[in-house]
CSV table of C-alpha atoms and ligand atoms in Angstrom, one decimal:
chain,number,residue,atom,x,y,z
A,7,MET,CA,82.7,124.0,86.7
A,8,LYS,CA,84.9,125.3,83.9
A,9,TYR,CA,88.7,125.5,83.8
A,10,ILE,CA,91.1,128.1,82.4
A,11,SER,CA,94.8,128.3,81.7
A,12,THR,CA,97.0,130.1,84.1
A,13,ARG,CA,98.5,132.0,81.1
A,14,THR,CA,97.0,133.9,78.1
A,15,ASP,CA,94.5,131.5,76.6
A,16,LYS,CA,91.1,132.6,77.8
A,17,LYS,CA,89.2,129.5,76.4
A,18,LEU,CA,87.1,127.7,79.1
A,19,LEU,CA,87.2,123.9,79.2
A,20,GLY,CA,85.2,121.2,81.0
A,21,PHE,CA,86.6,118.6,83.4
A,22,LYS,CA,86.9,115.9,80.8
A,23,GLU,CA,88.9,118.0,78.3
A,24,VAL,CA,91.2,119.2,81.1
A,25,THR,CA,91.8,115.7,82.4
A,26,LEU,CA,92.7,114.3,79.0
A,27,LYS,CA,94.7,117.3,77.9
A,28,GLY,CA,96.9,117.9,80.9
A,29,LEU,CA,98.8,121.0,79.9
A,30,ALA,CA,97.3,124.0,78.1
A,31,SER,CA,98.7,124.8,74.7
A,32,ASP,CA,99.9,128.2,75.8
A,33,GLY,CA,102.2,126.4,78.3
A,34,GLY,CA,99.9,127.2,81.2
A,35,LEU,CA,98.3,124.9,83.8
A,36,TYR,CA,94.6,124.4,84.1
A,37,VAL,CA,92.8,125.8,87.2
A,38,PRO,CA,89.1,126.2,88.0
A,39,ASN,CA,87.8,129.4,86.5
A,40,THR,CA,85.5,130.2,89.5
A,41,TRP,CA,85.1,128.6,92.8
A,42,LYS,CA,81.6,129.6,93.5
A,43,GLU,CA,80.2,126.1,93.2
A,44,ILE,CA,82.2,125.2,96.3
A,45,ASN,CA,80.0,125.7,99.3
A,46,LEU,CA,80.2,122.3,101.0
A,47,ASN,CA,80.7,122.2,104.7
A,48,LEU,CA,82.9,119.2,105.3
A,49,ILE,CA,84.3,120.3,108.7
A,50,GLY,CA,83.4,118.1,111.6
A,51,LYS,CA,81.9,115.4,109.4
A,52,ASP,CA,82.6,111.9,110.4
A,53,TYR,CA,83.0,110.6,106.8
A,54,SER,CA,85.1,107.7,105.6
A,55,PHE,CA,87.9,108.4,103.2
A,56,GLU,CA,85.8,107.3,100.2
A,57,LYS,CA,82.9,109.5,101.2
A,58,THR,CA,85.2,112.5,101.8
A,59,ALA,CA,86.7,111.8,98.3
A,60,TYR,CA,83.3,111.7,96.7
A,61,GLU,CA,82.1,114.9,98.4
A,62,THR,CA,85.4,116.7,97.4
A,63,ILE,CA,85.7,115.5,93.9
A,64,ARG,CA,82.1,116.1,92.9
A,65,CYS,CA,82.6,119.8,93.3
A,66,PHE,CA,85.0,119.8,90.4
A,67,ILE,CA,83.6,117.5,87.7
A,68,GLY,CA,80.4,119.2,86.6
A,69,LYS,CA,78.3,116.9,84.6
A,70,ASP,CA,81.2,115.0,83.0
A,71,ILE,CA,80.9,112.0,85.3
A,72,GLU,CA,77.6,110.7,86.6
A,73,LYS,CA,77.2,110.4,90.4
A,74,ASN,CA,77.1,106.6,90.5
A,75,VAL,CA,80.0,106.3,88.0
A,76,LEU,CA,82.1,108.6,90.3
A,77,LYS,CA,81.2,106.4,93.3
A,78,LYS,CA,82.3,103.3,91.3
A,79,ILE,CA,85.6,104.9,90.2
A,80,ILE,CA,86.4,106.0,93.8
A,81,LYS,CA,85.6,102.5,95.1
A,82,LYS,CA,87.7,100.8,92.4
A,83,SER,CA,90.6,103.2,92.9
A,84,TYR,CA,91.0,102.6,96.6
A,85,SER,CA,90.2,98.9,96.6
A,86,THR,CA,93.9,98.4,95.7
A,87,PHE,CA,95.1,99.8,99.0
A,88,ARG,CA,96.4,97.7,101.8
A,89,ASP,CA,94.7,99.5,104.6
A,90,LYS,CA,90.9,99.6,104.7
A,91,GLU,CA,91.1,103.2,105.9
A,92,ILE,CA,93.2,104.0,102.8
A,93,THR,CA,95.4,106.5,104.7
A,94,THR,CA,96.6,105.6,108.2
A,95,LEU,CA,96.8,108.2,111.0
A,96,LYS,CA,99.4,107.5,113.6
A,97,SER,CA,100.0,109.6,116.8
A,98,LEU,CA,103.6,110.0,117.7
A,99,ASP,CA,103.1,112.2,120.8
A,100,ASN,CA,100.5,114.8,121.7
A,101,LYS,CA,101.7,117.3,119.1
A,102,ASN,CA,102.8,115.1,116.3
A,103,PHE,CA,100.8,112.9,114.0
A,104,LEU,CA,101.9,111.0,110.9
A,105,LEU,CA,99.4,110.5,108.0
A,106,GLU,CA,100.7,107.5,106.1
A,107,LEU,CA,99.8,107.9,102.5
A,108,PHE,CA,101.7,104.9,101.1
A,109,ASN,CA,99.2,102.1,101.3
A,110,GLY,CA,98.7,101.9,97.6
A,111,PRO,CA,100.1,99.5,95.0
A,112,THR,CA,103.5,101.3,94.5
A,113,LEU,CA,104.1,102.4,98.1
A,114,ALA,CA,104.1,106.2,97.6
A,115,PHE,CA,101.4,108.8,98.1
A,116,LYS,CA,101.1,109.3,94.4
A,117,ASP,CA,98.9,106.2,94.1
A,118,ILE,CA,96.1,108.1,95.8
A,119,ALA,CA,95.7,110.5,92.9
A,120,LEU,CA,97.0,108.2,90.1
A,121,GLN,CA,94.8,105.2,90.8
A,122,PHE,CA,91.9,107.6,90.5
A,123,LEU,CA,93.3,109.3,87.4
A,124,GLY,CA,94.0,106.0,85.7
A,125,ASN,CA,90.4,104.8,86.2
A,126,THR,CA,89.0,108.2,85.1
A,127,PHE,CA,91.2,108.0,81.9
A,128,GLU,CA,89.8,104.6,81.1
A,129,MET,CA,86.2,105.7,81.6
A,130,PHE,CA,86.6,108.8,79.3
A,131,LEU,CA,88.7,106.9,76.7
A,132,LYS,CA,86.2,104.1,76.1
A,133,SER,CA,84.0,106.5,74.2
A,134,ASN,CA,87.0,108.2,72.4
A,135,LYS,CA,88.1,107.1,68.9
A,136,LYS,CA,91.7,108.0,69.2
A,137,LYS,CA,94.2,106.3,71.6
A,138,LEU,CA,95.8,108.5,74.3
A,139,THR,CA,99.6,108.7,74.4
A,140,ILE,CA,100.4,109.5,78.0
A,141,ILE,CA,103.8,111.1,78.5
A,142,GLY,CA,105.3,111.9,81.9
A,143,ALA,CA,108.4,112.7,83.8
A,144,THR,CA,109.3,111.2,87.1
A,145,SER,CA,111.7,112.0,89.9
A,146,GLY,CA,111.0,108.4,91.1
A,147,ASP,CA,107.5,107.7,92.4
A,148,THR,CA,105.1,109.2,89.8
A,149,GLY,CA,106.4,106.8,87.1
A,150,SER,CA,105.6,103.5,88.9
A,151,ALA,CA,102.3,104.9,90.2
A,152,ALA,CA,101.3,106.0,86.7
A,153,ILE,CA,102.4,102.8,85.1
A,154,ASP,CA,100.5,100.7,87.6
A,155,ALA,CA,97.4,102.8,87.0
A,156,VAL,CA,97.4,102.4,83.2
A,157,LYS,CA,99.2,99.1,82.5
A,158,ASN,CA,96.0,97.3,81.7
A,159,ASN,CA,94.4,100.2,79.7
A,160,LYS,CA,93.6,99.2,76.2
A,161,PHE,CA,93.1,102.8,75.1
A,162,ALA,CA,96.4,104.3,76.1
A,163,ASP,CA,100.2,104.0,75.7
A,164,ILE,CA,102.5,105.4,78.4
A,165,PHE,CA,106.0,106.8,78.1
A,166,ILE,CA,107.8,107.6,81.3
A,167,LEU,CA,111.1,109.6,81.4
A,168,HIS,CA,113.2,109.2,84.6
A,169,PRO,CA,116.6,110.8,85.3
A,170,TYR,CA,118.9,107.9,84.6
A,171,GLY,CA,121.0,106.9,87.7
A,172,ARG,CA,119.2,109.3,89.9
A,173,VAL,CA,116.3,107.2,91.2
A,174,SER,CA,116.6,104.3,93.6
A,175,ASP,CA,117.1,100.8,92.3
A,176,PHE,CA,113.7,99.8,93.8
A,177,GLN,CA,112.0,102.8,92.2
A,178,ARG,CA,113.5,102.0,88.8
A,179,LYS,CA,112.6,98.3,89.0
A,180,GLN,CA,109.0,99.1,89.9
A,181,MET,CA,108.7,100.9,86.6
A,182,THR,CA,110.9,98.8,84.3
A,183,THR,CA,109.7,95.3,85.3
A,184,VAL,CA,106.1,95.9,84.4
A,185,ASN,CA,105.6,93.6,81.4
A,186,SER,CA,102.9,95.4,79.4
A,187,SER,CA,103.0,96.2,75.7
A,188,ASN,CA,101.7,99.7,76.3
A,189,VAL,CA,104.5,100.7,78.8
A,190,PHE,CA,107.7,102.4,77.7
A,191,ASN,CA,110.5,103.5,80.1
A,192,ILE,CA,113.2,106.0,79.1
A,193,GLY,CA,116.2,106.7,81.3
A,194,LEU,CA,117.2,110.2,80.3
A,195,LYS,CA,120.8,111.2,80.8
A,196,GLY,CA,120.0,114.3,82.8
A,197,THR,CA,118.1,115.6,85.8
A,198,PHE,CA,114.3,115.5,86.6
A,199,ASP,CA,114.1,119.2,85.5
A,200,ASP,CA,115.5,118.1,82.1
A,201,CYS,CA,112.8,115.4,81.9
A,202,GLN,CA,110.1,117.8,82.9
A,203,ASN,CA,111.2,120.4,80.4
A,204,ILE,CA,111.2,117.9,77.5
A,205,ILE,CA,107.7,116.8,78.5
A,206,LYS,CA,106.4,120.4,78.5
A,207,LYS,CA,108.0,121.0,75.1
A,208,LEU,CA,106.3,117.9,73.7
A,209,PHE,CA,102.9,119.3,74.8
A,210,ARG,CA,103.7,122.6,73.0
A,211,ASP,CA,104.7,120.7,69.8
A,212,ASN,CA,101.9,121.3,67.2
A,213,GLU,CA,103.2,118.8,64.8
A,214,LEU,CA,103.3,116.0,67.4
A,215,ASN,CA,99.9,117.0,68.7
A,216,LYS,CA,98.4,116.6,65.3
A,217,THR,CA,99.7,113.0,65.1
A,218,LEU,CA,99.2,111.9,68.7
A,219,ASN,CA,96.6,112.6,71.3
A,220,LEU,CA,98.9,113.5,74.3
A,221,GLY,CA,97.9,113.1,77.9
A,222,SER,CA,99.7,113.9,81.1
A,223,ILE,CA,100.0,112.0,84.4
A,224,ASN,CA,102.2,114.6,86.1
A,225,SER,CA,100.8,117.0,88.7
A,226,ILE,CA,100.5,119.5,85.9
A,227,ASN,CA,97.3,117.5,85.3
A,228,TRP,CA,94.6,119.1,87.4
A,229,THR,CA,93.0,115.8,88.4
A,230,ARG,CA,96.1,114.8,90.3
A,231,ILE,CA,95.8,117.9,92.5
A,232,MET,CA,92.1,117.5,92.9
A,233,ALA,CA,92.4,113.9,94.2
A,234,GLN,CA,94.9,114.9,96.8
A,235,ILE,CA,92.6,117.5,98.5
A,236,THR,CA,90.7,114.6,100.1
A,237,TYR,CA,93.2,113.6,102.7
A,238,TYR,CA,93.7,117.1,104.1
A,239,ILE,CA,90.0,117.3,104.8
A,240,TYR,CA,89.8,113.7,106.1
A,241,ALA,CA,92.8,114.0,108.4
A,242,TYR,CA,91.8,117.4,109.7
A,243,ASN,CA,88.4,116.0,110.8
A,244,LYS,CA,90.0,112.9,112.3
A,245,VAL,CA,92.7,114.8,114.3
A,246,MET,CA,90.2,117.4,115.5
A,247,LYS,CA,87.9,114.7,116.7
A,248,LEU,CA,90.7,112.8,118.5
A,249,THR,CA,92.3,115.8,120.2
A,250,GLY,CA,89.6,118.4,120.5
A,251,ASN,CA,92.2,120.8,119.2
A,252,ASN,CA,91.6,122.8,116.0
A,253,ASN,CA,95.0,124.4,115.7
A,254,ILE,CA,96.2,121.9,113.1
A,255,SER,CA,99.0,122.4,110.6
A,256,PHE,CA,100.3,120.1,107.9
A,257,SER,CA,104.0,119.4,107.1
A,258,VAL,CA,104.3,118.5,103.5
A,259,PRO,CA,107.5,117.0,102.0
A,260,THR,CA,107.7,119.0,98.8
A,261,GLY,CA,109.2,118.9,95.3
A,262,ASN,CA,106.9,119.9,92.5
A,263,PHE,CA,104.5,121.6,94.9
A,264,GLY,CA,101.5,119.6,93.8
A,265,ASP,CA,100.8,118.1,97.3
A,266,ALA,CA,101.3,121.4,99.2
A,267,TYR,CA,99.1,123.2,96.6
A,268,ALA,CA,96.3,120.7,97.2
A,269,GLY,CA,96.5,121.6,100.9
A,270,TYR,CA,96.2,125.3,99.9
A,271,ILE,CA,93.0,124.6,98.1
A,272,ALA,CA,91.6,122.7,101.1
A,273,LYS,CA,92.4,125.7,103.3
A,274,LYS,CA,91.6,128.6,100.9
A,275,LYS,CA,88.7,127.3,98.8
A,276,PHE,CA,87.1,124.6,101.0
A,277,LYS,CA,87.7,126.8,104.1
A,278,ILE,CA,89.1,123.9,106.1
A,279,PRO,CA,90.7,126.0,108.9
A,280,ILE,CA,94.2,124.5,108.5
A,281,ASN,CA,96.6,126.8,110.4
A,282,LYS,CA,99.7,126.5,108.3
A,283,LEU,CA,101.0,124.4,105.4
A,284,ILE,CA,104.6,123.7,106.2
A,285,VAL,CA,106.6,123.4,103.0
A,286,ALA,CA,109.4,120.9,103.8
A,287,THR,CA,112.2,120.8,101.2
A,288,ASN,CA,115.5,119.0,101.1
A,289,LYS,CA,118.7,120.8,100.0
A,290,ASN,CA,116.8,121.6,96.7
A,291,ASN,CA,115.2,124.6,98.5
A,292,ILE,CA,113.9,126.9,95.8
A,293,LEU,CA,110.5,126.9,97.5
A,294,ASP,CA,111.9,127.5,101.0
A,295,ARG,CA,113.9,130.4,99.7
A,296,PHE,CA,110.7,131.8,98.0
A,297,PHE,CA,108.6,131.6,101.2
A,298,ARG,CA,111.3,133.4,103.1
A,299,THR,CA,112.2,136.1,100.6
A,300,GLY,CA,109.5,136.5,97.9
A,301,THR,CA,112.0,135.7,95.2
A,302,TYR,CA,111.7,132.4,93.3
A,303,LYS,CA,115.2,131.8,91.9
A,304,ILE,CA,116.5,128.7,90.3
A,305,ASP,CA,119.6,126.9,91.5
A,306,LYS,CA,121.4,123.8,90.4
A,307,VAL,CA,119.9,120.4,91.3
A,308,HIS,CA,121.5,118.5,94.1
A,309,SER,CA,121.2,114.7,94.5
A,310,THR,CA,120.0,113.8,98.0
A,311,ILE,CA,118.7,110.7,99.8
A,312,SER,CA,115.1,112.0,99.2
A,313,PRO,CA,115.4,111.9,95.4
A,314,SER,CA,111.7,112.4,94.7
A,315,MET,CA,112.2,116.0,95.8
A,316,ASP,CA,115.4,116.7,93.9
A,317,ILE,CA,113.6,119.3,91.8
A,318,GLN,CA,114.3,123.0,91.2
A,319,ILE,CA,111.4,124.0,88.9
A,320,ALA,CA,108.2,123.4,91.0
A,321,SER,CA,105.6,123.3,88.3
A,322,ASN,CA,102.6,123.9,90.5
A,323,PHE,CA,104.1,127.1,91.9
A,324,GLU,CA,102.5,128.6,88.7
A,325,ARG,CA,99.0,127.8,90.1
A,326,LEU,CA,99.8,129.6,93.3
A,327,LEU,CA,101.2,132.5,91.4
A,328,TYR,CA,98.0,132.7,89.4
A,329,ASP,CA,95.8,132.7,92.5
A,330,VAL,CA,97.8,135.4,94.4
A,331,ASN,CA,98.0,137.5,91.2
A,332,ASN,CA,94.2,137.8,91.3
A,333,CYS,CA,93.9,135.4,88.3
A,334,ASP,CA,95.7,137.7,85.9
A,335,GLY,CA,96.9,135.2,83.3
A,336,ASN,CA,98.7,137.8,81.2
A,337,ASN,CA,100.8,138.8,84.2
A,338,VAL,CA,101.6,135.2,85.1
A,339,SER,CA,102.6,134.5,81.5
A,340,GLU,CA,105.1,137.4,81.6
A,341,LEU,CA,106.5,136.2,84.9
A,342,MET,CA,106.9,132.6,83.6
A,343,TYR,CA,108.6,133.8,80.4
A,344,SER,CA,111.0,136.0,82.4
A,345,PHE,CA,111.6,133.0,84.7
A,346,ASN,CA,112.6,131.0,81.6
A,347,ASP,CA,115.0,133.8,80.5
A,348,LYS,CA,116.5,134.9,83.7
A,349,GLY,CA,115.8,132.0,86.1
A,350,LYS,CA,114.1,134.3,88.6
A,351,ILE,CA,110.7,135.8,89.6
A,352,LYS,CA,110.3,138.5,92.2
A,353,VAL,CA,106.7,138.5,93.6
A,354,ASN,CA,105.4,141.9,94.8
A,355,LYS,CA,105.2,142.5,98.5
A,356,GLU,CA,101.4,142.5,98.7
A,357,TYR,CA,101.0,139.2,96.9
A,358,PHE,CA,103.9,137.6,98.8
A,359,GLY,CA,102.1,138.6,102.0
A,360,VAL,CA,99.1,136.6,100.8
A,361,THR,CA,101.2,133.5,100.5
A,362,LYS,CA,102.6,134.0,104.0
A,363,ASN,CA,99.1,133.6,105.5
A,364,SER,CA,99.0,130.0,104.3
A,365,PHE,CA,102.6,128.8,104.1
A,366,THR,CA,105.7,128.6,106.1
A,367,SER,CA,108.8,126.6,105.1
A,368,PHE,CA,112.0,124.9,106.1
A,369,SER,CA,114.9,123.4,104.2
A,370,ILE,CA,116.3,120.3,105.7
A,371,ASN,CA,119.9,119.1,105.1
A,372,GLU,CA,121.1,115.5,104.7
A,373,LYS,CA,122.5,115.3,108.2
A,374,GLU,CA,119.2,116.4,109.8
A,375,THR,CA,117.3,114.0,107.7
A,376,LYS,CA,119.4,111.0,108.7
A,377,GLN,CA,119.3,112.1,112.4
A,378,ARG,CA,115.5,112.3,112.2
A,379,ILE,CA,115.3,108.7,110.8
A,380,LYS,CA,117.5,107.5,113.7
A,381,ASP,CA,115.6,109.5,116.4
A,382,THR,CA,112.2,108.3,115.1
A,383,TYR,CA,113.3,104.7,115.3
A,384,ASN,CA,114.8,105.1,118.8
A,385,ASP,CA,111.9,107.2,120.2
A,386,PHE,CA,108.9,105.5,118.5
A,387,ASN,CA,110.2,102.2,117.2
A,388,LEU,CA,109.1,103.4,113.8
A,389,VAL,CA,111.1,103.2,110.5
A,390,ILE,CA,110.4,106.2,108.2
A,391,ASP,CA,111.6,107.0,104.7
A,392,PRO,CA,113.9,110.0,104.0
A,393,HIS,CA,111.1,112.1,102.4
A,394,THR,CA,108.9,111.6,105.5
A,395,ALA,CA,111.9,112.4,107.6
A,396,VAL,CA,112.3,115.8,105.9
A,397,GLY,CA,108.7,116.5,106.7
A,398,LEU,CA,109.0,115.4,110.3
A,399,GLU,CA,112.1,117.4,110.9
A,400,ALA,CA,110.3,120.5,109.5
A,401,SER,CA,107.5,119.8,111.9
A,402,SER,CA,109.9,119.7,114.8
A,403,LYS,CA,111.5,123.0,113.8
A,404,TYR,CA,108.0,124.6,113.4
A,405,LEU,CA,106.8,123.4,116.8
A,406,LYS,CA,110.0,124.7,118.4
A,407,GLU,CA,109.1,128.2,117.0
A,408,GLN,CA,105.4,128.0,117.7
A,409,GLN,CA,105.2,126.2,121.0
A,410,GLU,CA,101.5,125.3,120.4
A,411,GLY,CA,99.3,123.5,118.0
A,412,ILE,CA,99.4,120.1,116.3
A,413,VAL,CA,101.2,119.1,113.2
A,414,VAL,CA,100.2,116.3,110.8
A,415,THR,CA,103.3,115.2,108.8
A,416,LEU,CA,102.4,113.6,105.5
A,417,ALA,CA,104.3,110.3,105.3
A,418,THR,CA,104.8,110.1,101.5
A,419,ALA,CA,106.6,106.9,100.9
A,420,HIS,CA,107.1,103.4,102.5
A,421,PRO,CA,110.7,103.1,103.8
A,422,SER,CA,111.3,100.0,101.7
A,423,LYS,CA,111.3,102.1,98.6
A,424,PHE,CA,114.5,103.6,99.9
A,425,SER,CA,115.9,100.6,101.6
A,426,LYS,CA,119.6,101.3,100.7
A,427,SER,CA,119.5,104.7,102.5
A,428,VAL,CA,117.6,103.3,105.4
A,429,ARG,CA,120.0,100.4,105.8
A,430,ASN,CA,123.0,102.9,105.8
A,431,ILE,CA,121.4,104.9,108.6
A,432,LEU,CA,119.7,102.2,110.8
A,433,GLY,CA,121.9,99.2,109.8
A,434,PHE,CA,119.0,97.0,108.6
A,435,ASP,CA,116.6,96.7,105.7
A,436,PRO,CA,113.0,97.9,106.3
A,437,ASP,CA,110.4,95.1,105.9
A,438,LEU,CA,108.9,94.9,102.4
A,439,PRO,CA,105.1,94.6,102.3
A,440,LEU,CA,103.8,91.3,100.9
A,441,GLY,CA,103.7,91.0,97.1
A,442,TYR,CA,107.0,92.9,96.5
A,443,LYS,CA,109.5,90.3,97.4
A,444,ASN,CA,110.4,89.2,93.9
A,445,ILE,CA,110.9,92.6,92.1
A,446,PHE,CA,114.6,92.2,92.1
A,447,ASP,CA,114.4,89.0,90.2
A,448,LEU,CA,112.3,90.3,87.4
A,449,GLU,CA,113.7,91.3,84.0
A,450,GLU,CA,114.0,95.0,83.3
A,451,LYS,CA,113.0,96.8,80.1
A,452,TYR,CA,114.1,100.4,79.4
A,453,GLN,CA,115.9,102.6,76.9
A,454,VAL,CA,118.7,105.0,77.9
A,455,ILE,CA,118.5,108.2,75.8
A,456,ASP,CA,120.5,111.5,75.7
A,457,PRO,CA,118.7,114.6,76.8
A,458,SER,CA,117.9,115.7,73.2
A,459,TYR,CA,114.4,116.8,72.3
A,460,ASN,CA,114.4,115.1,68.9
A,461,SER,CA,115.7,111.8,70.1
A,462,ILE,CA,112.9,111.5,72.6
A,463,LYS,CA,110.3,112.7,70.1
A,464,ASN,CA,111.4,110.2,67.5
A,465,TYR,CA,111.5,107.3,70.0
A,466,ILE,CA,107.9,108.0,71.0
A,467,LEU,CA,106.8,108.2,67.4
A,468,LYS,CA,108.6,105.0,66.6
A,469,LYS,CA,107.2,103.0,69.5
A,470,VAL,CA,103.6,104.2,69.9
A,471,THR,CA,101.1,101.5,69.2
A,472,LYS,CA,98.2,102.2,66.9
B,507,PLP,C1,106.6,113.2,94.6
B,507,PLP,C2,107.0,113.0,96.0
B,507,PLP,C3,107.1,114.1,96.9
B,507,PLP,C4,106.9,115.5,96.5
B,507,PLP,O1,105.5,115.8,96.1
B,507,PLP,P1,105.2,117.1,95.2
B,507,PLP,O2,103.7,117.0,95.0
B,507,PLP,O3,106.0,116.9,93.9
B,507,PLP,O4,105.6,118.3,96.0
B,507,PLP,C5,107.4,113.9,98.2
B,507,PLP,N1,107.7,112.6,98.7
B,507,PLP,C6,107.6,111.5,97.9
B,507,PLP,C7,107.9,110.2,98.4
B,507,PLP,C8,107.2,111.7,96.5
B,507,PLP,O5,107.2,110.6,95.7
């Protein structure tokens, strides 16, 4: 399988190049050029998570990873998870399931893709002469998951930008207490969107790219998306088997649109008959407004109790735009440039209609999120985190409208990552899984920097290890 940029560059690349490069030099994102190799029938199969991952991922890698090596990478990546099943399916009532995706080392769903990406990087880099400099932005959870995945990698340095003061204390400490010489944390005095914009600009910087070999761990990296398709297929099969009902939708707490877009691929390209992907946003509702009106219009960023979704520019929206525009990269490029200028994209009626076949959306406010956490505790004796609560509240709104079908809500983080919010709402601290007790005693290491492009660039050039 070959990959192409969503913008003007028509050069085709293989899986290895796309994994190591992250963002295309024209500013676009990589997507598969054709989907014709995908003809697997995974529906109804009683496969384990690892087996589903293997069958899914092998469609995308061509000859760049040998079969037995891929099996080993998958095994290694998921051996760090606390639950043998990797993702835990919980039934709340006969219409609502939760799929807990936070059994990995950093307690958020991002471990599922990043443990895999980290091991894939290591395998590819062993044979590369030049070190990789991984740069990434985090709204809270990507940073720690990425750092955990590459902290022992001798062939890479990692620089993570987080919006200073806008992530939870636990999230920050998970990143800044990792004591590895190849890990650098930057607290940017700005928002996540500021962090993401600087990262994208670094990738387009020819001078920097000549000196450093830049790699990405954000969901602009195709491999992140690819590794998330697995659990949609795995959960669909499991729920169908348990209930005998095949009217199954997924509610996806959404920020950068990577996770929801992975679900779209499961539905559209793997032909998993998912009914609807429910895009659940917090007050930062650019995507909800888009799926209601067809206009993608930027607004200012609001701080919420679900900070990993405090995002206005949803990078992976560009991949959806490319798909519904019949893969016309020139058109997508124009739309993205005009978005940069005017902060707005209006998608034509026909293409907007195509997105409506797969997606529906809700924006959940803070009061509803808190009430959902309370109700879930009272009704099911279950403590959920604020991101999961946004997803569950959207499920509830959807089921009220639809009356039938089953919704699987993706539980994206362990509640102890957001213990302060949970304590304010429920009056007690969620239990921390074993192995995390001492994180508040460890020494932190990070640099606070103003949101200036050159300051960040110079810091990276100064610190990078040779
Ligand atoms: C990153 C994150 C999300 C949003 O996922 P996207 O792929 O960016 O849409 C939701 N919940 C949690 C806990 C996250 O860390």
